[in-house]
CSV table of C-alpha atoms in Angstrom, one decimal:
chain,number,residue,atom,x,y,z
A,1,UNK,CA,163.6,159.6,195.9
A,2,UNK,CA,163.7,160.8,192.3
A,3,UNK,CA,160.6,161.9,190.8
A,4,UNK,CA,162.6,162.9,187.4
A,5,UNK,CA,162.7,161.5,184.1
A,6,UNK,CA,166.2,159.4,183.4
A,7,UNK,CA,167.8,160.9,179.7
A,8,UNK,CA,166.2,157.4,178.2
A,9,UNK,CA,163.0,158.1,179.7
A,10,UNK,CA,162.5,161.3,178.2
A,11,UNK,CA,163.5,160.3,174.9
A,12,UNK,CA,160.7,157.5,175.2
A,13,UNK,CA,158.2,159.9,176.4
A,14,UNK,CA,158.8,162.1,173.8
A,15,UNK,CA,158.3,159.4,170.8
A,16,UNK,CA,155.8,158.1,172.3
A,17,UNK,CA,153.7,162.1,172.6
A,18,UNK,CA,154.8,162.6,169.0
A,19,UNK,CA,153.4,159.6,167.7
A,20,UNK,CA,150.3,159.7,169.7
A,21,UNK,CA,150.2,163.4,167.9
A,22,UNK,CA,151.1,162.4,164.6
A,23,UNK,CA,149.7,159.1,164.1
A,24,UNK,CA,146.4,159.0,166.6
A,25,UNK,CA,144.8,162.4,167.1
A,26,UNK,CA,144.3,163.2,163.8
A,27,UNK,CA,142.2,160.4,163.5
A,28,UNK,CA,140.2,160.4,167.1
A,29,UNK,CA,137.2,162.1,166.1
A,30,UNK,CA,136.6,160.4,162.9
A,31,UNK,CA,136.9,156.6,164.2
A,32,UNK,CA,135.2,156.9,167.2
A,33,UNK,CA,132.3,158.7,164.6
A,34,UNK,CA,132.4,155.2,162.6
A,35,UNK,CA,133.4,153.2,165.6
A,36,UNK,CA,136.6,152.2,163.5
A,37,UNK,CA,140.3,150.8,164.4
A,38,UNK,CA,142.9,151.2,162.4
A,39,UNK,CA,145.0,148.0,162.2
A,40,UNK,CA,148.1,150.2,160.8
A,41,UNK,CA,148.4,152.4,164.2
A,42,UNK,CA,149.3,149.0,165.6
A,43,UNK,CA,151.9,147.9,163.0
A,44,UNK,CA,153.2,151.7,163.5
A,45,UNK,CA,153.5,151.4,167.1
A,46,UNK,CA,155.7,148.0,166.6
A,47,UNK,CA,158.2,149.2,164.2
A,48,UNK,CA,158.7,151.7,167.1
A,49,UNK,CA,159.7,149.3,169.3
A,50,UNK,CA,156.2,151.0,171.1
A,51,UNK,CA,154.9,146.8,171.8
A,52,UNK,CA,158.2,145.5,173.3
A,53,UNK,CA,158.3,146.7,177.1
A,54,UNK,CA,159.7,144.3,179.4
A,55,UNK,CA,161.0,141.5,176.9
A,56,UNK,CA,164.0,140.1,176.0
A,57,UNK,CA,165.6,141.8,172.7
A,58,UNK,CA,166.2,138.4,171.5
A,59,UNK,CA,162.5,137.8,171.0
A,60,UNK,CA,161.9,141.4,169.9
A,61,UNK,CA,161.6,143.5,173.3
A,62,UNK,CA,163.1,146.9,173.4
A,63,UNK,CA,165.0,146.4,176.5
A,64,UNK,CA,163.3,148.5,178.3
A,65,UNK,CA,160.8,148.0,181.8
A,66,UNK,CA,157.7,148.4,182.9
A,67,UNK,CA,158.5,152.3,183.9
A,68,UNK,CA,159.5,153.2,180.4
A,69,UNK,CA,155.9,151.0,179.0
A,70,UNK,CA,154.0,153.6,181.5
A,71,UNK,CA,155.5,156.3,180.2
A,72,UNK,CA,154.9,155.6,176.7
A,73,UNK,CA,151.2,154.1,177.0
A,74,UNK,CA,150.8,157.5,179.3
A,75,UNK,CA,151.2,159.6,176.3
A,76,UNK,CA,149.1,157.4,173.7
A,77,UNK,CA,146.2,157.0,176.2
A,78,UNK,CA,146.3,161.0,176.9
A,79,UNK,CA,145.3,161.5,173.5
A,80,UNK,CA,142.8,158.7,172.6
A,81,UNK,CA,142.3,156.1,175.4
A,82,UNK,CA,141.2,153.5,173.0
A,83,UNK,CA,145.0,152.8,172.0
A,84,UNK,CA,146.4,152.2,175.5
A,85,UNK,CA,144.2,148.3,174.6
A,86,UNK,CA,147.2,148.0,172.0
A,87,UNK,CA,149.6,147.5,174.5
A,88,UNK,CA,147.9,145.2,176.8
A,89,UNK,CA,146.5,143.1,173.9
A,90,UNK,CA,149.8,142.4,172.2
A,91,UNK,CA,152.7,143.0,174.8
A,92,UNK,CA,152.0,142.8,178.6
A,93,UNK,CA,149.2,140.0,177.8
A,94,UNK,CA,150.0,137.0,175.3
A,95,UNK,CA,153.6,138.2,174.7
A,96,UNK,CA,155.1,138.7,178.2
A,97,UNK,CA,152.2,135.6,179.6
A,98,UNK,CA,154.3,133.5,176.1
A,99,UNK,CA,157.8,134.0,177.4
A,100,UNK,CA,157.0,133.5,181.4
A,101,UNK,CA,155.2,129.6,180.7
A,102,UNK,CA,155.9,129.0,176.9
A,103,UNK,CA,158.0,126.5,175.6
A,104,UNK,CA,161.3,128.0,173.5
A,105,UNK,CA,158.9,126.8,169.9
A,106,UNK,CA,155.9,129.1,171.6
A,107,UNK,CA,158.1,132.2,172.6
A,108,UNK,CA,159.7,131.9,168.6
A,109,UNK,CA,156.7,131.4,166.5
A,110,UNK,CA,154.6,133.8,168.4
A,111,UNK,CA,156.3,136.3,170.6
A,112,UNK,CA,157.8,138.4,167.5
A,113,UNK,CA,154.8,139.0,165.6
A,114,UNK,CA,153.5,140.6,168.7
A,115,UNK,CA,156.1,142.6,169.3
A,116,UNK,CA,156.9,143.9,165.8
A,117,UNK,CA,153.0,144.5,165.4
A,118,UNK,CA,152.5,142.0,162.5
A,119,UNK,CA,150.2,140.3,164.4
A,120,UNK,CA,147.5,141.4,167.0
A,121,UNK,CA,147.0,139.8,170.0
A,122,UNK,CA,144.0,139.3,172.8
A,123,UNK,CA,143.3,137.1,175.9
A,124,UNK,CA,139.4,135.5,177.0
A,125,UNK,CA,138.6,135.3,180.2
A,126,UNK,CA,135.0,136.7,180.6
A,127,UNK,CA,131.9,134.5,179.5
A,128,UNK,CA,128.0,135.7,179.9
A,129,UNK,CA,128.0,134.0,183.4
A,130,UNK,CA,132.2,134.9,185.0
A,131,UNK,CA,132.7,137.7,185.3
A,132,UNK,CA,135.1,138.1,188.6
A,133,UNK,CA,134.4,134.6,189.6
A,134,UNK,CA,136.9,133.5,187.0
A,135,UNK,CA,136.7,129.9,188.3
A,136,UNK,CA,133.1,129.4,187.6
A,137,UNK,CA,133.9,129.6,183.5
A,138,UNK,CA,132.4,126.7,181.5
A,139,UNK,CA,134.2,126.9,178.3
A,140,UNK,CA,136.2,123.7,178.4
A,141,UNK,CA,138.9,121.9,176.1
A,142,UNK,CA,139.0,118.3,176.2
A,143,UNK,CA,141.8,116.1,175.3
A,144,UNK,CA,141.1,114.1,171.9
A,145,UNK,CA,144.7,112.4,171.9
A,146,UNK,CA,146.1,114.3,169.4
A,147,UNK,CA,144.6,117.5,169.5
A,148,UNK,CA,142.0,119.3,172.0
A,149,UNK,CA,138.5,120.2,171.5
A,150,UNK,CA,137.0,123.6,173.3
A,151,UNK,CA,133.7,124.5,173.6
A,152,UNK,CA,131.9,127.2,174.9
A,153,UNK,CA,131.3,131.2,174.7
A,154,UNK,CA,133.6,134.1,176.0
A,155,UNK,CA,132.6,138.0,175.5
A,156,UNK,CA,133.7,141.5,175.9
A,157,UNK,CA,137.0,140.2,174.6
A,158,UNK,CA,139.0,143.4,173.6
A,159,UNK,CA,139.9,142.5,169.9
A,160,UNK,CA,138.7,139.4,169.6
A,161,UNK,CA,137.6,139.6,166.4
A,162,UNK,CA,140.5,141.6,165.1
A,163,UNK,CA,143.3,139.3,166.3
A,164,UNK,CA,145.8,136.8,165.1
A,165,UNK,CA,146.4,135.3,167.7
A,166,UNK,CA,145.4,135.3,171.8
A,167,UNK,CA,145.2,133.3,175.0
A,168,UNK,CA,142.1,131.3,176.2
A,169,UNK,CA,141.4,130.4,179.5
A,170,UNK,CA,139.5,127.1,179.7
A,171,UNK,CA,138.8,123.9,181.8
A,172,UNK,CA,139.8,121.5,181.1
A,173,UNK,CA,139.3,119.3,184.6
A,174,UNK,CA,135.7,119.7,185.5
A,175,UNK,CA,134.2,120.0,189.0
A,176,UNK,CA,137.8,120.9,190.6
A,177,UNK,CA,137.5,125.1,190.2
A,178,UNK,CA,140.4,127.2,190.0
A,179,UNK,CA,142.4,123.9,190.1
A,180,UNK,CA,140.6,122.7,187.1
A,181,UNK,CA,141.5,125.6,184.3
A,182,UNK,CA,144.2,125.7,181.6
A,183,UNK,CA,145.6,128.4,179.3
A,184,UNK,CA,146.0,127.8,175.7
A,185,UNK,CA,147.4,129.7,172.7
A,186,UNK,CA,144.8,130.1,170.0
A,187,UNK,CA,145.6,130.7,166.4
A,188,UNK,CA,142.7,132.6,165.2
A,189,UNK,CA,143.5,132.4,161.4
A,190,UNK,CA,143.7,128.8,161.6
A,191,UNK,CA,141.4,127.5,164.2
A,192,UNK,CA,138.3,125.6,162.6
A,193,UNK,CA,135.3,126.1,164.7
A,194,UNK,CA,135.4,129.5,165.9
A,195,UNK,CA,132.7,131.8,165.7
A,196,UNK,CA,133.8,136.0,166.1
A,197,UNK,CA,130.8,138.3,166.2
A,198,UNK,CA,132.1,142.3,167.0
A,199,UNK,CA,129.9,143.8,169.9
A,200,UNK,CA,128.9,147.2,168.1
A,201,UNK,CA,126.5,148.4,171.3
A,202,UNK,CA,128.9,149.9,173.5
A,203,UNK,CA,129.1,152.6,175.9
A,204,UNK,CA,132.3,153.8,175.1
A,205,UNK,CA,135.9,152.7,173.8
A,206,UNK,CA,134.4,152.9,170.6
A,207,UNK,CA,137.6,152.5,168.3
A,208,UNK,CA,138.8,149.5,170.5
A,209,UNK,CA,136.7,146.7,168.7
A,210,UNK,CA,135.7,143.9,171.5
A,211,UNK,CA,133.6,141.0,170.8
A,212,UNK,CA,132.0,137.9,171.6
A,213,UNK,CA,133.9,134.3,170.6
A,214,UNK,CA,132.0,131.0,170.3
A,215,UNK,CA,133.7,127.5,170.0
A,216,UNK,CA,132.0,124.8,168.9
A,217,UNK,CA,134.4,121.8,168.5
A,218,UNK,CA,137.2,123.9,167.5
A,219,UNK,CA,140.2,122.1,167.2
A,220,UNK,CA,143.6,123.3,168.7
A,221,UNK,CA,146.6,121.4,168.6
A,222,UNK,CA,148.2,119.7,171.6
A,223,UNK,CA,151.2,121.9,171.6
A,224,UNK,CA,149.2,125.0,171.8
A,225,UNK,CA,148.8,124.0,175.8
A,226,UNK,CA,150.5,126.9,177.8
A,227,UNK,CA,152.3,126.0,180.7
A,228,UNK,CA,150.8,123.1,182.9
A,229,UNK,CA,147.6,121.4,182.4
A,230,UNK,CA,145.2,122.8,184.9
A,231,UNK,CA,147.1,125.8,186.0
A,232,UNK,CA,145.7,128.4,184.4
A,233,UNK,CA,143.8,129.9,187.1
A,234,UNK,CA,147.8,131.2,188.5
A,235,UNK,CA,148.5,131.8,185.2
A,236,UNK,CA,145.4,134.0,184.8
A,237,UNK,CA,145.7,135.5,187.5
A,238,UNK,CA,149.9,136.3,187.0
A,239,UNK,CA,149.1,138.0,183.9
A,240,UNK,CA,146.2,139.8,184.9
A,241,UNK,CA,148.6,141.8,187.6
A,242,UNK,CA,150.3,142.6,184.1
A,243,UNK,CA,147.5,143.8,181.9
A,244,UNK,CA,146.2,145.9,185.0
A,245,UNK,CA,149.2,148.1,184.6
A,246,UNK,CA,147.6,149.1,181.0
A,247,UNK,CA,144.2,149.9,182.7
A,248,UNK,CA,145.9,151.5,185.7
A,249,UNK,CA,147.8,154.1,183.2
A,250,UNK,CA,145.4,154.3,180.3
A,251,UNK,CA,143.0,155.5,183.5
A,252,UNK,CA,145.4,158.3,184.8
A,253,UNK,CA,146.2,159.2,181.2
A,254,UNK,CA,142.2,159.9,180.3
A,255,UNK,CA,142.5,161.9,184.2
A,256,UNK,CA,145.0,164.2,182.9
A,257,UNK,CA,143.5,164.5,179.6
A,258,UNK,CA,140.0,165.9,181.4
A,259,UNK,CA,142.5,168.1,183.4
A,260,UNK,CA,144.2,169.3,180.2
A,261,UNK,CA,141.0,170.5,178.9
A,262,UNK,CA,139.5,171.6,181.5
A,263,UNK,CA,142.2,173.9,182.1
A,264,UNK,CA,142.5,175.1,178.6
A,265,UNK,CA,138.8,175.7,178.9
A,266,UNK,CA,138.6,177.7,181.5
A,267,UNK,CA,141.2,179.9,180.4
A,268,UNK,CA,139.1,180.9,177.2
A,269,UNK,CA,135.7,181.0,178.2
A,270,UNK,CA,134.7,184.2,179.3
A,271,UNK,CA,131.8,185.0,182.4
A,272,UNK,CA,131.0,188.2,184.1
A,273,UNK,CA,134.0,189.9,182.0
A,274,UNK,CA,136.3,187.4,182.8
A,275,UNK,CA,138.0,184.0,182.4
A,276,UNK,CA,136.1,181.3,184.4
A,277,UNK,CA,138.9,179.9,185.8
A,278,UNK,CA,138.9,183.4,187.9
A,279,UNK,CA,135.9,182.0,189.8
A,280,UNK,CA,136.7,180.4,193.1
A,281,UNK,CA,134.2,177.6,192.2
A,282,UNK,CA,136.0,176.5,189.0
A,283,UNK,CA,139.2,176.8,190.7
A,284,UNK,CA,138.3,174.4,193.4
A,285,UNK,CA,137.4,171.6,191.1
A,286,UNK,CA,140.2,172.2,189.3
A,287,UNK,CA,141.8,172.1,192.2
A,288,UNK,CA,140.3,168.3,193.2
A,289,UNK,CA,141.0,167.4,189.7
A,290,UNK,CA,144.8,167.7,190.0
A,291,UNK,CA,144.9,166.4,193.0
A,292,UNK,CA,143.7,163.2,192.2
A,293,UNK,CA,144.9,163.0,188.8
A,294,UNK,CA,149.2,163.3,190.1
A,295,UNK,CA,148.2,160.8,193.1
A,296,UNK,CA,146.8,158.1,190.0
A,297,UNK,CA,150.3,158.6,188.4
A,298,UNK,CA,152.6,158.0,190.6
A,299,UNK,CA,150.7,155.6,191.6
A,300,UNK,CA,151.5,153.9,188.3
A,301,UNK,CA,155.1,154.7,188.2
A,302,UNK,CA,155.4,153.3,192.0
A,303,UNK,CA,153.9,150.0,190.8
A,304,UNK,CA,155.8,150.0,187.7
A,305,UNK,CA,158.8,150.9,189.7
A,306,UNK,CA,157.9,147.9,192.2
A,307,UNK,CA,157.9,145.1,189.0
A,308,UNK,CA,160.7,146.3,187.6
A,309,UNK,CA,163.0,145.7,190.6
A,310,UNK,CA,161.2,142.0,191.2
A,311,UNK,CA,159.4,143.2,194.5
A,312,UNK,CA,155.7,142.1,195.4
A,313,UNK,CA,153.2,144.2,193.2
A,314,UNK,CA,149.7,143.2,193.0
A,315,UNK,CA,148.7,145.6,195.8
A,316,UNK,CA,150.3,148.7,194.6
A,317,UNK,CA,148.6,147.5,191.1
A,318,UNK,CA,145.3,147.1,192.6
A,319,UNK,CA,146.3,150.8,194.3
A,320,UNK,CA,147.1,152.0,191.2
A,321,UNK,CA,144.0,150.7,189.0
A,322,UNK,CA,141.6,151.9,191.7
A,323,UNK,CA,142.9,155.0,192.2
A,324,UNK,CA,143.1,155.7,188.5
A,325,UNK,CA,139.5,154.7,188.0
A,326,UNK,CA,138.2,157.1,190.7
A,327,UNK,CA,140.2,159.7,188.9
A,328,UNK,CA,139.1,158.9,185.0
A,329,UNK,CA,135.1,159.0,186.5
A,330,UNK,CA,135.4,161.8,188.4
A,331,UNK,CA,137.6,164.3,186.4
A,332,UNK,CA,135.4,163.4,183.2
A,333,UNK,CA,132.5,164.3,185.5
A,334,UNK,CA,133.8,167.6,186.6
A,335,UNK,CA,135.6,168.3,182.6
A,336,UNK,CA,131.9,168.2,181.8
A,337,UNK,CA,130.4,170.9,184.4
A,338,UNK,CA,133.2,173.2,183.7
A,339,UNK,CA,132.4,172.9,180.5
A,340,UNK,CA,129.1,173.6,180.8
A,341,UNK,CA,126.3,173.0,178.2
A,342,UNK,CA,129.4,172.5,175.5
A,343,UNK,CA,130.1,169.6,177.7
A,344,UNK,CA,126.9,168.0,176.4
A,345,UNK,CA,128.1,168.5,173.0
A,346,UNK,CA,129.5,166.4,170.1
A,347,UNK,CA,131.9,169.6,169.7
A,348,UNK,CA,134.3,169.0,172.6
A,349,UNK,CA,135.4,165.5,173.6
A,350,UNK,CA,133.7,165.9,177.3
A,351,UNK,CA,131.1,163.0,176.0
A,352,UNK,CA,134.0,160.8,175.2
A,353,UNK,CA,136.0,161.3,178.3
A,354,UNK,CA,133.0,160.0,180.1
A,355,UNK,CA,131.9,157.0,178.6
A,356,UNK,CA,135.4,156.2,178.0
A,357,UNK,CA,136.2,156.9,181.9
A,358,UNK,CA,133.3,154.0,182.9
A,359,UNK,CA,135.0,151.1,181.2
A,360,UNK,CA,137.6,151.0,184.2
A,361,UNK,CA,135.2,150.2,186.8
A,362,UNK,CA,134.8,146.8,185.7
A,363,UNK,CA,137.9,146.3,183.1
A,364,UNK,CA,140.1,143.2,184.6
A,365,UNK,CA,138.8,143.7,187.4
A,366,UNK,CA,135.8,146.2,189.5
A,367,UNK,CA,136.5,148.0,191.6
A,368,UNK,CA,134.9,146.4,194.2
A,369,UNK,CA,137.5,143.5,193.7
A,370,UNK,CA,140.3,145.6,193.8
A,371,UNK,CA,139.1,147.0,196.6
A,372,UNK,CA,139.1,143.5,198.3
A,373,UNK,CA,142.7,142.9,197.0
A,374,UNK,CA,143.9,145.7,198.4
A,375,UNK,CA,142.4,145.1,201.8
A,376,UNK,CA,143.0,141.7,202.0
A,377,UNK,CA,146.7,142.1,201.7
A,378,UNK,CA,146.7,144.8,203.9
A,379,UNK,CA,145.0,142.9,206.9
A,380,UNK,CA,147.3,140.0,206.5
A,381,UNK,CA,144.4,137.8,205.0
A,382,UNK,CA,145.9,137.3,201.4
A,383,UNK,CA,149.9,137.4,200.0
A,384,UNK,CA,151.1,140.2,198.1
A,385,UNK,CA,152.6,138.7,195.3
């Protein structure tokens, strides 16, 4: 087994650090001071080629595979985690969800302008009542003949009111559950009848806008249907064991950022004469924090590794997610004690390692889900597709 970097992989990793350098960090403090996102980073990151992991060059991909995305989001999520939402949002959601069920029309008129950044992309599952019951939404499209007509509410939609375009999960056969939802392609610019109000109150993530979208009689036309009628729920569920890579890997990345500073901390801050990375106590939750943080990254790259050679991947995703959550939390927790009273300060970014770490306990999935997918699978009681 080869835990090295192929020639192509290094180069990737080192555009992607340089850009994060260049074009994010200089940046981090002020927009998460005015809770702002930057619409150019986005465009940047698709004249990169930064957006097109995993899809065909013909459409705009890069050529690359889900090893390579890792690596890359890795490096942007290191330095400000709100950005690994870029990739997810525009590439391994709508884009790579477009070219698995689309029609050849869908995959054309849309899948470019994700991938070159021109446009910005989203997906709504989540309403004020589903959360991990995905089934029980109520947001439903019926069919007016030539067009449908959706009502109903989704929130905590990660740009939702920042996007061009993005993929809604409604029903559109009541009373029949899972078996009863489609997918559909919404063209935000041009969709009559939909309401987007940003959510401002927020923990944390605050340069990654997220928002609530209403529909009241909003009118989408029939060819906006994605895939079959009624299977959504598979489709939902296909792409969610895409766009968990992005919070499996933005999670390790925020891991090794705590570690980074912790260690650059306690290699400056004097005690008793000397370093405090000289006391045995530091050392030994420095000690956890590594240990945790390498096992939450290659868990990624195993999972990545998995999808990229067609094998069954939703447990090593759930694996990987989990395991990169419990990392985030707890090396933010332990950045902040070594840190000390600082750690309770604007000054240092301990504050925003922690509220950023919490999003990934409930992000596309809690943990206590992924928990039960990784179980189930285990004991036999559920495929591992």
């Amino acid at each position: 087994m080869d835990f090295g970097l192929t020639d192509e992989q290094q180069m990737v990793q080192d555009m992607a650090r340089n850009f994060a350098e260049k074009e994010i960090a200089p940046y981090v403090e002020e927009d998460e001071k005015n809770h702002y996102y930057r619409r150019e980073i986005l465009t940047k990151m698709g004249e990169l080629g930064l957006l097109g992991w995993t899809l065909p060059e013909e459409l705009g991909g890069n050529g690359m595979g889900w090893q390579e995305g890792c690596i890359a989001l890795y490096e942007i999520a290191k330095v400000h985690t709100s950005w690994r939402l870029a990739i997810s949002g525009n590439n391994w959601g709508p884009a790579m969800t477009i070219n698995e069920y689309g029609t050849q029309e869908q995959k054309e008129k849309f899948i470019p302008g994700l991938l070159e950044g021109s446009l910005v992309g989203s997906f709504a599952i989540t309403e004020p009542n589903t959360g991990s019951d995905v089934a029980s939404m109520k947001t439903n499209a019926v069919d007016k003949g030539d067009h449908w007509l959706i009502n109903g509410t989704k929130t905590w939609i990660s740009g939702g009111h920042t996007c061009d375009v993005g993929l809604l999960y409604a029903v559109t056969d009541k009373g029949k559950g899972n078996k009863g939802i489609s997918c559909f392609i919404i063209d935000y610019n041009n969709t009559p009848g939909v309401e987007r109000i940003p959510i401002h109150d927020k923990v944390g993530m605050w340069a990654a806008p997220t928002s609530e979208l209403i529909f009241e009689n909003a009118v989408v036309p029939k060819e906006n249907l994605l895939g079959e009628l009624n299977k959504g729920f598979f489709i939902c569920m296909w792409q969610l064991n895409n766009t968990r890579m992005g919070c499996a890997t933005g999670a390790a990345a925020l891991s090794r950022a705590c570690l980074d500073g912790a260690v650059q901390y306690a290699t400056e801050r004097m005690q008793f004469g000397v370093p405090i990375g000289k006391h045995q106590m530091i050392q030994a939750q420095i000690a956890e924090m590594i240990i945790e943080d390498e096992a939450a990254k290659q868990l990624c790259m195993r999972a990545a590794w998995l999808k990229d050679n067609g094998l069954p991947s939703q447990q090593a995703v759930s694996t990987a997610k989990l395991a990169g959550c419990q990392a985030a939390v707890h090396g933010a927790n332990l950045a902040m004690k070594i840190y000390g009273s600082y750690g309770y300060s604007d000054e240092y970014p301990c504050g925003r390692w922690l509220r950023d770490s919490k999003q990934f306990e409930t992000l596309e999935g809690t943990s206590n889900m992924h928990q039960q997918i990784i179980a189930n699978i285990e004991l036999g009681f559920a495929p591992n597709r």
